[in-house]
Amino acid sequence: MSFKYRLLIILYISGVAFFPHFVKAEEAKKEIALIYATSSQEITEDVQILYELLSVYANTDILAAQDIQQELLTSYERIVLVNFYPVELPNEAIRALNNFQGPAVVIGDSALQLDPFAGWHDGEKVKLLMVGEQVLTNPLYWQAPQLPTNVEVIQTASSFSTDYPFIVKIPNSNWSHMALFTKELIYEWSVTISQLLQLPQPTNHEAFIVLSDINMRTNVDHLAKLVTTLKEHEIPVILEVAPFVDENGTQIYLDNNEELVSYLQKLQQEEAVFILASFTETVERSLHYLVRNDIYPTLLNGDSQIFNHLVQHRPFRVYPSEQNQQFIFPYTVRTELDGSDNPLYRMEQTIEQLLKIPGAIISFQYPSYLEPDYLIDIVNFMQSPNLKWINFGEKNFSVLTKNVSIAPIDEEGRLHTQLSFSIFERLSLFFDNNPFEFGLWILVITVGLFVALFFINTLRLRITLRKRLFEERKYNG
């Protein structure tokens, strides 16, 4: 063995070989850790709303306070700590939080347990009736702490007689404190929280309008005017269809209005998007009824695992969210018309509030029986270069039951549908939808069978008689 190789072996064994060291690259920083401390140690609705708000700005993880460790927080750039009742934080979580260097917001009473808020003391319990310029529908009760004089007050709250620092920033620090989180102030706090966390704010707003209350009673000409209005403004057509309506305890089916069904089938071919409205029947039965009429809904107004995308009324929700592997689009504007000179005032007021919330979705139902003029007015009011209409036809929606599969198959969003109903299932659906007609068919078939049996029996008797006569003639000559 040459001297060169012997030297390399000796150096390698001694730990000073010339071979390069492969150092593992530092893992990329995660963005936001939303840490919750609740008495039940479970994610509450308020935590979920806060998570949806933060997720618009950056990737957010929800973490329980009892799971927090030093090495866990070092991988995040920002944190939000929230509690809604006085809760003692675990010692490990306190140590990890005290060592955190990035932007941080504490919401609730946990601040007094952390080093950045040293010098704060418990104060009196107060009843807040206003936060900023917002008068609260329900008063907030808060244990207002005694604060040092050098804090920067971002927003105050009031009992009408006294003002209290409600959102404050610690000087020479990345830490901020918000007294309480309440759904009622979601419109106000979205911008504030993003500023405290030093996050860039989205400028665009997604929007969609759903033509709703479409059922057997819908006037086709009236609905066509609404659809034309949307198309003229280049707004994707979305229709919410109810397969059945109850009338004096009797179900009236959509195909009783043949003109409406034909028009909906035409819109389906034009790639309009359909939402299934199922309030009194099972979702699966309603879906099967529509697909048998060549109408293929890809969203559901309600809850069901059959659909992977839902549209729902969700109070205080202004962003899409994901729960239980389903994506949920909220209606954020209530359809309200009053008798004043401006019947759309309440809707316009809500839309103006939503436009102030970075990235908030703007969406509402427009009942198919309302006048097209109101729809034109509200669409013109919404015109903004930052408003982007959602084209649900381009989304990866899917619907799956034992008998029905609906899924897009190409980039243009054309639907691929597969139906697999057995003859007995088809008969069952036909009976459910048309019991009287089904009964008539049973009667016709029964009478037909009796007539056929009578004819066959008569023919058999005649053949037997002729055979007997032939045999008698043969033997009698």
Short mmCIF file of C-alpha atoms in Angstrom, two decimals:
data_model
loop_
_atom_site.label_atom_id
_atom_site.label_comp_id
_atom_site.label_asym_id
_atom_site.label_seq_id
_atom_site.Cartn_x
_atom_site.Cartn_y
_atom_site.Cartn_z
CA MET A 1 0.00 0.00 0.00
CA SER A 2 1.40 3.39 -0.99
CA PHE A 3 2.34 6.04 1.53
CA LYS A 4 -0.50 8.27 0.25
CA TYR A 5 -3.23 5.76 1.06
CA ARG A 6 -1.68 4.83 4.45
CA LEU A 7 -1.70 8.54 5.38
CA LEU A 8 -5.37 8.97 4.41
CA ILE A 9 -6.36 5.96 6.51
CA ILE A 10 -4.46 7.27 9.55
CA LEU A 11 -6.00 10.74 9.21
CA TYR A 12 -9.51 9.31 8.77
CA ILE A 13 -9.17 7.12 11.90
CA SER A 14 -7.84 10.07 13.89
CA GLY A 15 -10.86 12.15 12.88
CA VAL A 16 -9.03 14.78 10.79
CA ALA A 17 -9.44 13.35 7.32
CA PHE A 18 -9.75 15.69 4.38
CA PHE A 19 -13.16 14.36 3.37
CA PRO A 20 -15.84 17.10 3.25
CA HIS A 21 -18.48 17.25 6.01
CA PHE A 22 -22.08 17.18 4.80
CA VAL A 23 -23.97 19.53 7.12
CA LYS A 24 -27.76 19.19 7.15
CA ALA A 25 -29.34 22.43 5.96
CA GLU A 26 -31.42 24.25 8.53
CA GLU A 27 -35.09 23.47 8.09
CA ALA A 28 -37.14 26.28 6.58
CA LYS A 29 -38.92 28.40 9.14
CA LYS A 30 -42.63 27.79 9.59
CA GLU A 31 -44.77 30.91 9.58
CA ILE A 32 -47.36 31.15 12.40
CA ALA A 33 -48.01 29.03 15.48
CA LEU A 34 -51.48 29.62 16.93
CA ILE A 35 -51.20 28.40 20.53
CA TYR A 36 -54.44 27.92 22.46
CA ALA A 37 -54.91 27.42 26.18
CA THR A 38 -58.47 26.36 27.01
CA SER A 39 -59.93 24.78 30.10
CA SER A 40 -61.13 21.78 28.06
CA GLN A 41 -57.82 21.57 26.12
CA GLU A 42 -59.91 21.43 22.94
CA ILE A 43 -60.13 23.73 19.91
CA THR A 44 -63.12 26.02 20.38
CA GLU A 45 -65.09 27.85 17.70
CA ASP A 46 -63.26 31.10 18.50
CA VAL A 47 -59.89 29.39 18.06
CA GLN A 48 -61.08 28.01 14.72
CA ILE A 49 -62.20 31.48 13.56
CA LEU A 50 -58.86 32.96 14.58
CA TYR A 51 -57.08 30.16 12.72
CA GLU A 52 -59.06 30.91 9.55
CA LEU A 53 -58.17 34.59 9.88
CA LEU A 54 -54.44 33.94 10.28
CA SER A 55 -54.34 31.35 7.49
CA VAL A 56 -55.22 34.05 4.96
CA TYR A 57 -51.93 35.80 5.69
CA ALA A 58 -49.59 32.84 6.14
CA ASN A 59 -49.42 29.09 6.79
CA THR A 60 -50.68 28.56 10.32
CA ASP A 61 -50.47 25.59 12.69
CA ILE A 62 -52.76 25.15 15.70
CA LEU A 63 -50.87 23.97 18.80
CA ALA A 64 -52.08 23.20 22.31
CA ALA A 65 -50.23 24.98 25.13
CA GLN A 66 -49.54 21.69 26.89
CA ASP A 67 -47.63 20.48 23.80
CA ILE A 68 -45.30 23.48 23.58
CA GLN A 69 -41.57 22.87 24.01
CA GLN A 70 -38.55 25.06 23.38
CA GLU A 71 -37.38 23.30 20.24
CA LEU A 72 -40.90 23.36 18.80
CA LEU A 73 -41.26 27.14 18.81
CA THR A 74 -37.83 27.78 17.33
CA SER A 75 -39.13 26.60 13.97
CA TYR A 76 -41.78 29.37 13.77
CA GLU A 77 -41.40 32.99 12.70
CA ARG A 78 -44.47 34.31 14.56
CA ILE A 79 -46.77 33.17 17.33
CA VAL A 80 -50.25 34.01 18.61
CA LEU A 81 -51.18 32.83 22.10
CA VAL A 82 -54.87 32.90 22.95
CA ASN A 83 -56.96 31.93 25.96
CA PHE A 84 -60.57 32.75 26.79
CA TYR A 85 -60.56 31.89 30.50
CA PRO A 86 -57.84 32.25 33.17
CA VAL A 87 -55.59 29.24 32.54
CA GLU A 88 -52.21 28.40 34.07
CA LEU A 89 -49.69 27.80 31.31
CA PRO A 90 -47.40 24.75 31.63
CA ASN A 91 -43.85 25.62 32.81
CA GLU A 92 -42.30 24.23 29.62
CA ALA A 93 -44.58 26.44 27.50
CA ILE A 94 -43.72 29.52 29.59
CA ARG A 95 -39.97 28.91 29.12
CA ALA A 96 -40.37 28.44 25.38
CA LEU A 97 -42.53 31.56 25.02
CA ASN A 98 -40.16 33.71 27.09
CA ASN A 99 -37.31 32.77 24.76
CA PHE A 100 -39.23 33.51 21.55
CA GLN A 101 -37.74 36.42 19.60
CA GLY A 102 -40.14 36.93 16.69
CA PRO A 103 -43.38 38.96 16.48
CA ALA A 104 -45.89 37.66 19.03
CA VAL A 105 -49.44 38.55 20.06
CA VAL A 106 -50.99 37.40 23.32
CA ILE A 107 -54.78 37.45 23.51
CA GLY A 108 -56.39 37.06 26.92
CA ASP A 109 -55.19 36.73 30.51
CA SER A 110 -52.05 34.65 29.92
CA ALA A 111 -49.84 37.72 29.41
CA LEU A 112 -49.19 38.25 33.12
CA GLN A 113 -47.43 34.83 33.27
CA LEU A 114 -44.78 35.84 30.70
CA ASP A 115 -41.56 37.86 31.06
CA PRO A 116 -42.30 40.45 28.33
CA PHE A 117 -45.23 41.62 30.46
CA ALA A 118 -43.34 41.92 33.75
CA GLY A 119 -44.63 44.86 35.74
CA TRP A 120 -48.26 44.25 34.76
CA HIS A 121 -50.70 43.62 37.62
CA ASP A 122 -54.26 42.44 37.97
CA GLY A 123 -56.79 45.25 37.95
CA GLU A 124 -60.50 45.72 38.34
CA LYS A 125 -63.17 43.82 36.44
CA VAL A 126 -64.88 46.11 33.95
CA LYS A 127 -67.88 45.95 31.64
CA LEU A 128 -66.98 47.07 28.12
CA LEU A 129 -69.69 48.45 25.89
CA MET A 130 -67.53 49.73 23.03
CA VAL A 131 -64.24 48.75 21.39
CA GLY A 132 -62.73 51.45 19.20
CA GLU A 133 -65.74 52.98 17.47
CA GLN A 134 -67.72 49.73 17.49
CA VAL A 135 -70.66 49.56 19.91
CA LEU A 136 -70.96 45.97 21.11
CA THR A 137 -74.19 44.03 20.78
CA ASN A 138 -73.25 42.06 23.90
CA PRO A 139 -71.07 43.62 26.64
CA LEU A 140 -67.60 42.18 27.31
CA TYR A 141 -66.48 41.54 30.88
CA TRP A 142 -62.74 41.93 31.32
CA GLN A 143 -60.22 41.83 34.14
CA ALA A 144 -58.38 44.98 33.03
CA PRO A 145 -54.71 44.82 34.10
CA GLN A 146 -52.73 47.74 35.49
CA LEU A 147 -50.19 48.67 32.81
CA PRO A 148 -46.92 50.61 32.82
CA THR A 149 -47.17 54.09 31.37
CA ASN A 150 -44.72 53.43 28.53
CA VAL A 151 -46.87 50.94 26.57
CA GLU A 152 -48.07 51.96 23.11
CA VAL A 153 -51.88 51.91 22.98
CA ILE A 154 -53.13 50.64 19.62
CA GLN A 155 -56.84 50.61 20.45
CA THR A 156 -58.98 51.50 23.44
CA ALA A 157 -62.22 50.09 24.81
CA SER A 158 -64.84 51.94 26.78
CA SER A 159 -67.50 51.44 29.40
CA PHE A 160 -68.93 54.78 28.13
CA SER A 161 -67.57 56.47 31.26
CA THR A 162 -63.96 55.22 31.21
CA ASP A 163 -61.49 54.27 28.48
CA TYR A 164 -59.17 51.26 28.84
CA PRO A 165 -56.16 50.19 26.75
CA PHE A 166 -57.53 47.23 24.84
CA ILE A 167 -54.71 46.48 22.38
CA VAL A 168 -51.18 47.54 23.36
CA LYS A 169 -47.63 47.05 22.11
CA ILE A 170 -44.67 46.54 24.42
CA PRO A 171 -41.96 49.18 23.71
CA ASN A 172 -38.67 47.93 22.25
CA SER A 173 -40.19 44.50 21.80
CA ASN A 174 -41.95 42.29 19.26
CA TRP A 175 -44.68 41.48 21.78
CA SER A 176 -48.25 42.85 21.77
CA HIS A 177 -51.33 42.19 23.86
CA MET A 178 -55.02 42.09 23.01
CA ALA A 179 -57.47 41.96 25.88
CA LEU A 180 -60.04 39.58 24.42
CA PHE A 181 -61.04 37.97 21.16
CA THR A 182 -64.70 38.11 20.18
CA LYS A 183 -66.31 37.09 16.91
CA GLU A 184 -68.30 40.30 16.86
CA LEU A 185 -65.15 42.33 16.14
CA ILE A 186 -63.74 40.11 13.40
CA TYR A 187 -64.25 42.98 10.93
CA GLU A 188 -62.04 45.27 13.04
CA TRP A 189 -59.24 42.98 14.13
CA SER A 190 -58.12 41.30 10.96
CA VAL A 191 -56.03 44.29 9.91
CA THR A 192 -54.81 44.97 13.46
CA ILE A 193 -53.53 41.43 14.05
CA SER A 194 -51.73 41.35 10.72
CA GLN A 195 -50.02 44.65 11.54
CA LEU A 196 -48.93 43.46 14.98
CA LEU A 197 -47.46 40.31 13.44
CA GLN A 198 -45.77 42.34 10.69
CA LEU A 199 -47.52 40.39 7.94
CA PRO A 200 -48.14 41.57 4.36
CA GLN A 201 -51.84 42.05 3.70
CA PRO A 202 -53.60 40.51 0.68
CA THR A 203 -55.27 43.09 -1.53
CA ASN A 204 -57.67 40.93 -3.56
CA HIS A 205 -61.12 39.72 -2.56
CA GLU A 206 -62.78 36.63 -3.99
CA ALA A 207 -66.53 36.78 -4.58
CA PHE A 208 -69.45 34.69 -5.75
CA ILE A 209 -73.21 35.09 -6.14
CA VAL A 210 -75.63 32.17 -5.95
CA LEU A 211 -79.07 32.30 -7.56
CA SER A 212 -81.06 30.46 -4.88
CA ASP A 213 -84.60 29.28 -4.13
CA ILE A 214 -84.89 27.49 -7.46
CA ASN A 215 -87.63 24.86 -7.30
CA MET A 216 -90.76 23.66 -9.06
CA ARG A 217 -92.48 27.04 -8.53
CA THR A 218 -89.68 29.08 -10.14
CA ASN A 219 -90.65 31.21 -13.13
CA VAL A 220 -88.33 30.29 -16.00
CA ASP A 221 -88.45 33.66 -17.73
CA HIS A 222 -87.63 35.46 -14.49
CA LEU A 223 -84.72 33.12 -13.77
CA ALA A 224 -83.42 33.58 -17.34
CA LYS A 225 -83.25 37.37 -16.79
CA LEU A 226 -81.15 36.87 -13.66
CA VAL A 227 -78.80 34.49 -15.48
CA THR A 228 -78.46 36.98 -18.34
CA THR A 229 -77.58 39.73 -15.84
CA LEU A 230 -74.74 37.62 -14.42
CA LYS A 231 -73.42 36.72 -17.86
CA GLU A 232 -73.47 40.36 -19.00
CA HIS A 233 -71.26 41.24 -16.02
CA GLU A 234 -69.01 38.21 -16.67
CA ILE A 235 -69.97 36.62 -13.37
CA PRO A 236 -69.94 32.78 -13.24
CA VAL A 237 -73.46 31.35 -13.07
CA ILE A 238 -74.13 29.35 -9.87
CA LEU A 239 -77.60 27.98 -9.17
CA GLU A 240 -78.92 26.40 -6.00
CA VAL A 241 -81.67 23.92 -6.86
CA ALA A 242 -84.14 22.24 -4.51
CA PRO A 243 -85.41 18.95 -6.00
CA PHE A 244 -88.58 18.96 -3.89
CA VAL A 245 -90.93 21.43 -2.22
CA ASP A 246 -93.59 20.64 0.36
CA GLU A 247 -97.08 21.81 -0.43
CA ASN A 248 -99.76 21.02 2.15
CA GLY A 249 -97.81 17.98 3.29
CA THR A 250 -97.30 16.71 -0.25
CA GLN A 251 -93.96 16.71 -2.03
CA ILE A 252 -93.94 18.47 -5.39
CA TYR A 253 -91.06 17.45 -7.66
CA LEU A 254 -88.92 19.66 -9.86
CA ASP A 255 -89.84 17.83 -13.07
CA ASN A 256 -93.45 18.92 -12.62
CA ASN A 257 -92.13 22.12 -14.20
CA GLU A 258 -90.84 20.63 -17.45
CA GLU A 259 -89.90 24.03 -18.89
CA LEU A 260 -87.69 24.75 -15.87
CA VAL A 261 -85.97 21.35 -16.05
CA SER A 262 -85.22 21.87 -19.76
CA TYR A 263 -83.74 25.31 -19.03
CA LEU A 264 -81.58 23.96 -16.19
CA GLN A 265 -80.36 21.15 -18.45
CA LYS A 266 -79.39 23.80 -21.03
CA LEU A 267 -77.44 25.73 -18.37
CA GLN A 268 -75.73 22.50 -17.32
CA GLN A 269 -74.49 22.06 -20.88
CA GLU A 270 -73.24 25.67 -20.77
CA GLU A 271 -71.12 24.68 -17.73
CA ALA A 272 -73.14 26.51 -15.09
CA VAL A 273 -72.40 25.25 -11.56
CA PHE A 274 -75.17 23.69 -9.48
CA ILE A 275 -75.52 23.57 -5.71
CA LEU A 276 -77.81 20.97 -4.19
CA ALA A 277 -80.29 22.41 -1.70
CA SER A 278 -81.61 19.57 0.40
CA PHE A 279 -83.53 20.58 3.49
CA THR A 280 -86.29 17.99 3.96
CA GLU A 281 -84.84 14.94 2.25
CA THR A 282 -81.69 12.91 2.49
CA VAL A 283 -78.83 14.35 0.46
CA GLU A 284 -78.26 11.13 -1.44
CA ARG A 285 -81.87 10.80 -2.56
CA SER A 286 -81.97 14.46 -3.65
CA LEU A 287 -78.73 14.03 -5.59
CA HIS A 288 -79.98 10.90 -7.34
CA TYR A 289 -83.16 12.66 -8.35
CA LEU A 290 -81.28 15.55 -9.97
CA VAL A 291 -78.75 13.42 -11.86
CA ARG A 292 -81.60 11.37 -13.32
CA ASN A 293 -82.79 14.68 -14.77
CA ASP A 294 -79.31 15.44 -16.21
CA ILE A 295 -78.52 18.08 -13.58
CA TYR A 296 -75.21 17.48 -11.79
CA PRO A 297 -74.61 19.45 -8.56
CA THR A 298 -70.99 19.67 -7.39
CA LEU A 299 -71.55 21.62 -4.16
CA LEU A 300 -73.94 21.19 -1.27
CA ASN A 301 -75.68 23.78 0.87
CA GLY A 302 -75.45 21.82 4.11
CA ASP A 303 -73.43 18.95 5.58
CA SER A 304 -72.66 15.61 3.98
CA GLN A 305 -69.56 13.51 3.34
CA ILE A 306 -70.86 12.81 -0.17
CA PHE A 307 -69.59 16.25 -1.27
CA ASN A 308 -66.03 17.45 -0.72
CA HIS A 309 -66.99 21.14 -1.14
CA LEU A 310 -69.77 22.87 0.79
CA VAL A 311 -71.44 26.28 0.83
CA GLN A 312 -72.82 27.34 4.21
CA HIS A 313 -74.14 30.25 6.24
CA ARG A 314 -71.43 30.57 8.92
CA PRO A 315 -71.81 33.53 11.30
CA PHE A 316 -68.67 35.68 11.68
CA ARG A 317 -66.83 33.64 9.04
CA VAL A 318 -65.26 35.79 6.31
CA TYR A 319 -62.77 33.31 4.83
CA PRO A 320 -63.02 29.86 3.21
CA SER A 321 -61.92 27.08 5.54
CA GLU A 322 -61.21 23.37 5.60
CA GLN A 323 -62.69 20.96 8.13
CA ASN A 324 -62.85 17.15 8.14
CA GLN A 325 -61.25 17.05 4.67
CA GLN A 326 -64.01 19.25 3.26
CA PHE A 327 -63.56 22.76 1.90
CA ILE A 328 -66.22 25.22 3.04
CA PHE A 329 -67.18 28.48 1.33
CA PRO A 330 -69.15 30.83 3.62
CA TYR A 331 -71.93 33.20 2.70
CA THR A 332 -70.67 36.48 4.16
CA VAL A 333 -73.48 38.88 3.21
CA ARG A 334 -77.08 38.43 4.31
CA THR A 335 -79.59 39.05 1.53
CA GLU A 336 -81.67 41.81 3.10
CA LEU A 337 -83.96 44.22 1.31
CA ASP A 338 -85.87 46.88 3.26
CA GLY A 339 -88.59 49.32 2.30
CA SER A 340 -86.42 52.45 2.36
CA ASP A 341 -85.36 54.55 -0.61
CA ASN A 342 -82.24 52.37 -0.78
CA PRO A 343 -83.46 48.80 -0.16
CA LEU A 344 -79.92 47.46 -0.61
CA TYR A 345 -78.41 49.66 2.10
CA ARG A 346 -77.74 46.86 4.62
CA MET A 347 -76.11 44.63 2.03
CA GLU A 348 -73.97 47.50 0.75
CA GLN A 349 -72.92 48.34 4.31
CA THR A 350 -71.74 44.77 4.92
CA ILE A 351 -69.89 44.66 1.60
CA GLU A 352 -68.07 47.89 2.51
CA GLN A 353 -67.01 46.31 5.81
CA LEU A 354 -65.77 43.18 4.04
CA LEU A 355 -63.75 45.21 1.54
CA LYS A 356 -61.80 46.61 4.50
CA ILE A 357 -60.82 43.12 5.67
CA PRO A 358 -57.77 41.89 3.76
CA GLY A 359 -58.62 38.87 1.65
CA ALA A 360 -62.21 38.53 2.92
CA ILE A 361 -64.58 36.65 0.64
CA ILE A 362 -67.75 38.49 -0.50
CA SER A 363 -70.65 36.15 -1.21
CA PHE A 364 -74.41 36.01 -0.94
CA GLN A 365 -77.54 34.27 -2.17
CA TYR A 366 -79.88 36.09 -4.52
CA PRO A 367 -83.35 34.46 -4.47
CA SER A 368 -84.62 33.72 -7.94
CA TYR A 369 -87.94 35.46 -7.25
CA LEU A 370 -86.35 38.90 -6.66
CA GLU A 371 -86.24 41.52 -9.39
CA PRO A 372 -83.20 41.59 -11.72
CA ASP A 373 -82.86 45.36 -11.17
CA TYR A 374 -81.72 44.82 -7.58
CA LEU A 375 -79.12 42.30 -8.74
CA ILE A 376 -77.80 44.80 -11.29
CA ASP A 377 -77.54 47.50 -8.61
CA ILE A 378 -75.65 45.34 -6.12
CA VAL A 379 -73.27 44.01 -8.80
CA ASN A 380 -72.50 47.57 -9.94
CA PHE A 381 -71.87 48.52 -6.29
CA MET A 382 -69.34 45.67 -5.98
CA GLN A 383 -67.26 46.71 -8.99
CA SER A 384 -63.63 46.91 -7.91
CA PRO A 385 -60.30 46.06 -9.59
CA ASN A 386 -59.44 43.99 -6.51
CA LEU A 387 -62.57 41.82 -6.77
CA LYS A 388 -62.06 38.40 -8.38
CA TRP A 389 -65.07 36.22 -9.18
CA ILE A 390 -64.65 32.58 -8.19
CA ASN A 391 -65.21 30.15 -11.03
CA PHE A 392 -66.34 27.01 -9.23
CA GLY A 393 -66.31 25.19 -12.55
CA GLU A 394 -62.50 25.28 -12.47
CA LYS A 395 -62.26 23.81 -8.97
CA ASN A 396 -61.44 20.18 -8.27
CA PHE A 397 -64.87 19.26 -6.95
CA SER A 398 -66.05 15.69 -6.61
CA VAL A 399 -69.25 13.96 -5.55
CA LEU A 400 -69.39 10.26 -4.76
CA THR A 401 -72.13 7.86 -3.73
CA LYS A 402 -72.66 4.16 -4.34
CA ASN A 403 -74.54 5.01 -7.54
CA VAL A 404 -73.13 8.39 -8.66
CA SER A 405 -69.65 9.74 -9.40
CA ILE A 406 -69.17 13.37 -10.50
CA ALA A 407 -65.69 14.78 -11.09
CA PRO A 408 -63.98 17.17 -13.53
CA ILE A 409 -61.76 15.43 -16.07
CA ASP A 410 -60.02 18.29 -17.88
CA GLU A 411 -58.69 21.78 -17.40
CA GLU A 412 -61.89 23.30 -18.78
CA GLY A 413 -63.87 21.84 -15.93
CA ARG A 414 -66.13 19.63 -18.03
CA LEU A 415 -67.73 17.07 -15.79
CA HIS A 416 -67.16 13.35 -15.95
CA THR A 417 -70.23 11.57 -14.64
CA GLN A 418 -70.84 7.90 -13.97
CA LEU A 419 -74.25 6.52 -12.96
CA SER A 420 -74.80 2.92 -11.90
CA PHE A 421 -78.42 2.34 -10.87
CA SER A 422 -79.78 -1.21 -10.91
CA ILE A 423 -83.20 -1.88 -12.42
CA PHE A 424 -84.70 -2.17 -8.93
CA GLU A 425 -83.12 1.13 -7.83
CA ARG A 426 -84.46 2.82 -10.94
CA LEU A 427 -87.93 1.46 -10.22
CA SER A 428 -87.65 2.62 -6.61
CA LEU A 429 -86.63 6.13 -7.69
CA PHE A 430 -89.42 6.19 -10.26
CA PHE A 431 -91.95 5.15 -7.61
CA ASP A 432 -90.67 7.79 -5.16
CA ASN A 433 -90.91 10.54 -7.74
CA ASN A 434 -94.11 9.43 -9.52
CA PRO A 435 -96.15 7.18 -7.24
CA PHE A 436 -99.45 7.83 -9.08
CA GLU A 437 -97.93 7.20 -12.51
CA PHE A 438 -96.13 4.16 -11.14
CA GLY A 439 -99.46 2.83 -9.84
CA LEU A 440 -101.07 3.34 -13.25
CA TRP A 441 -98.23 1.42 -14.90
CA ILE A 442 -98.65 -1.42 -12.39
CA LEU A 443 -102.38 -1.44 -13.18
CA VAL A 444 -101.73 -1.46 -16.93
CA ILE A 445 -99.14 -4.22 -16.63
CA THR A 446 -101.44 -6.28 -14.37
CA VAL A 447 -104.40 -5.93 -16.75
CA GLY A 448 -102.10 -6.70 -19.68
CA LEU A 449 -100.88 -9.86 -17.96
CA PHE A 450 -104.47 -10.99 -17.30
CA VAL A 451 -105.42 -10.30 -20.93
CA ALA A 452 -102.33 -12.18 -22.11
CA LEU A 453 -103.11 -15.12 -19.83
CA PHE A 454 -106.75 -15.14 -21.00
CA PHE A 455 -105.62 -15.09 -24.64
CA ILE A 456 -103.07 -17.87 -24.06
CA ASN A 457 -105.61 -19.98 -22.17
CA THR A 458 -108.25 -19.45 -24.85
CA LEU A 459 -105.77 -20.37 -27.55
CA ARG A 460 -104.74 -23.47 -25.59
CA LEU A 461 -108.36 -24.56 -25.21
CA ARG A 462 -109.05 -24.06 -28.90
CA ILE A 463 -105.98 -26.06 -29.85
CA THR A 464 -107.01 -28.84 -27.41
CA LEU A 465 -110.57 -28.85 -28.80
CA ARG A 466 -109.43 -29.04 -32.39
CA LYS A 467 -107.05 -31.85 -31.51
CA ARG A 468 -109.86 -33.78 -29.83
CA LEU A 469 -112.20 -33.30 -32.81
CA PHE A 470 -109.47 -34.50 -35.15
CA GLU A 471 -108.95 -37.66 -33.08
CA GLU A 472 -112.68 -38.40 -32.90
CA ARG A 473 -113.04 -38.12 -36.68
CA LYS A 474 -110.06 -40.42 -37.11
CA TYR A 475 -111.55 -43.18 -34.94
CA ASN A 476 -115.19 -42.74 -36.03
CA GLY A 477 -114.40 -42.60 -39.71
#
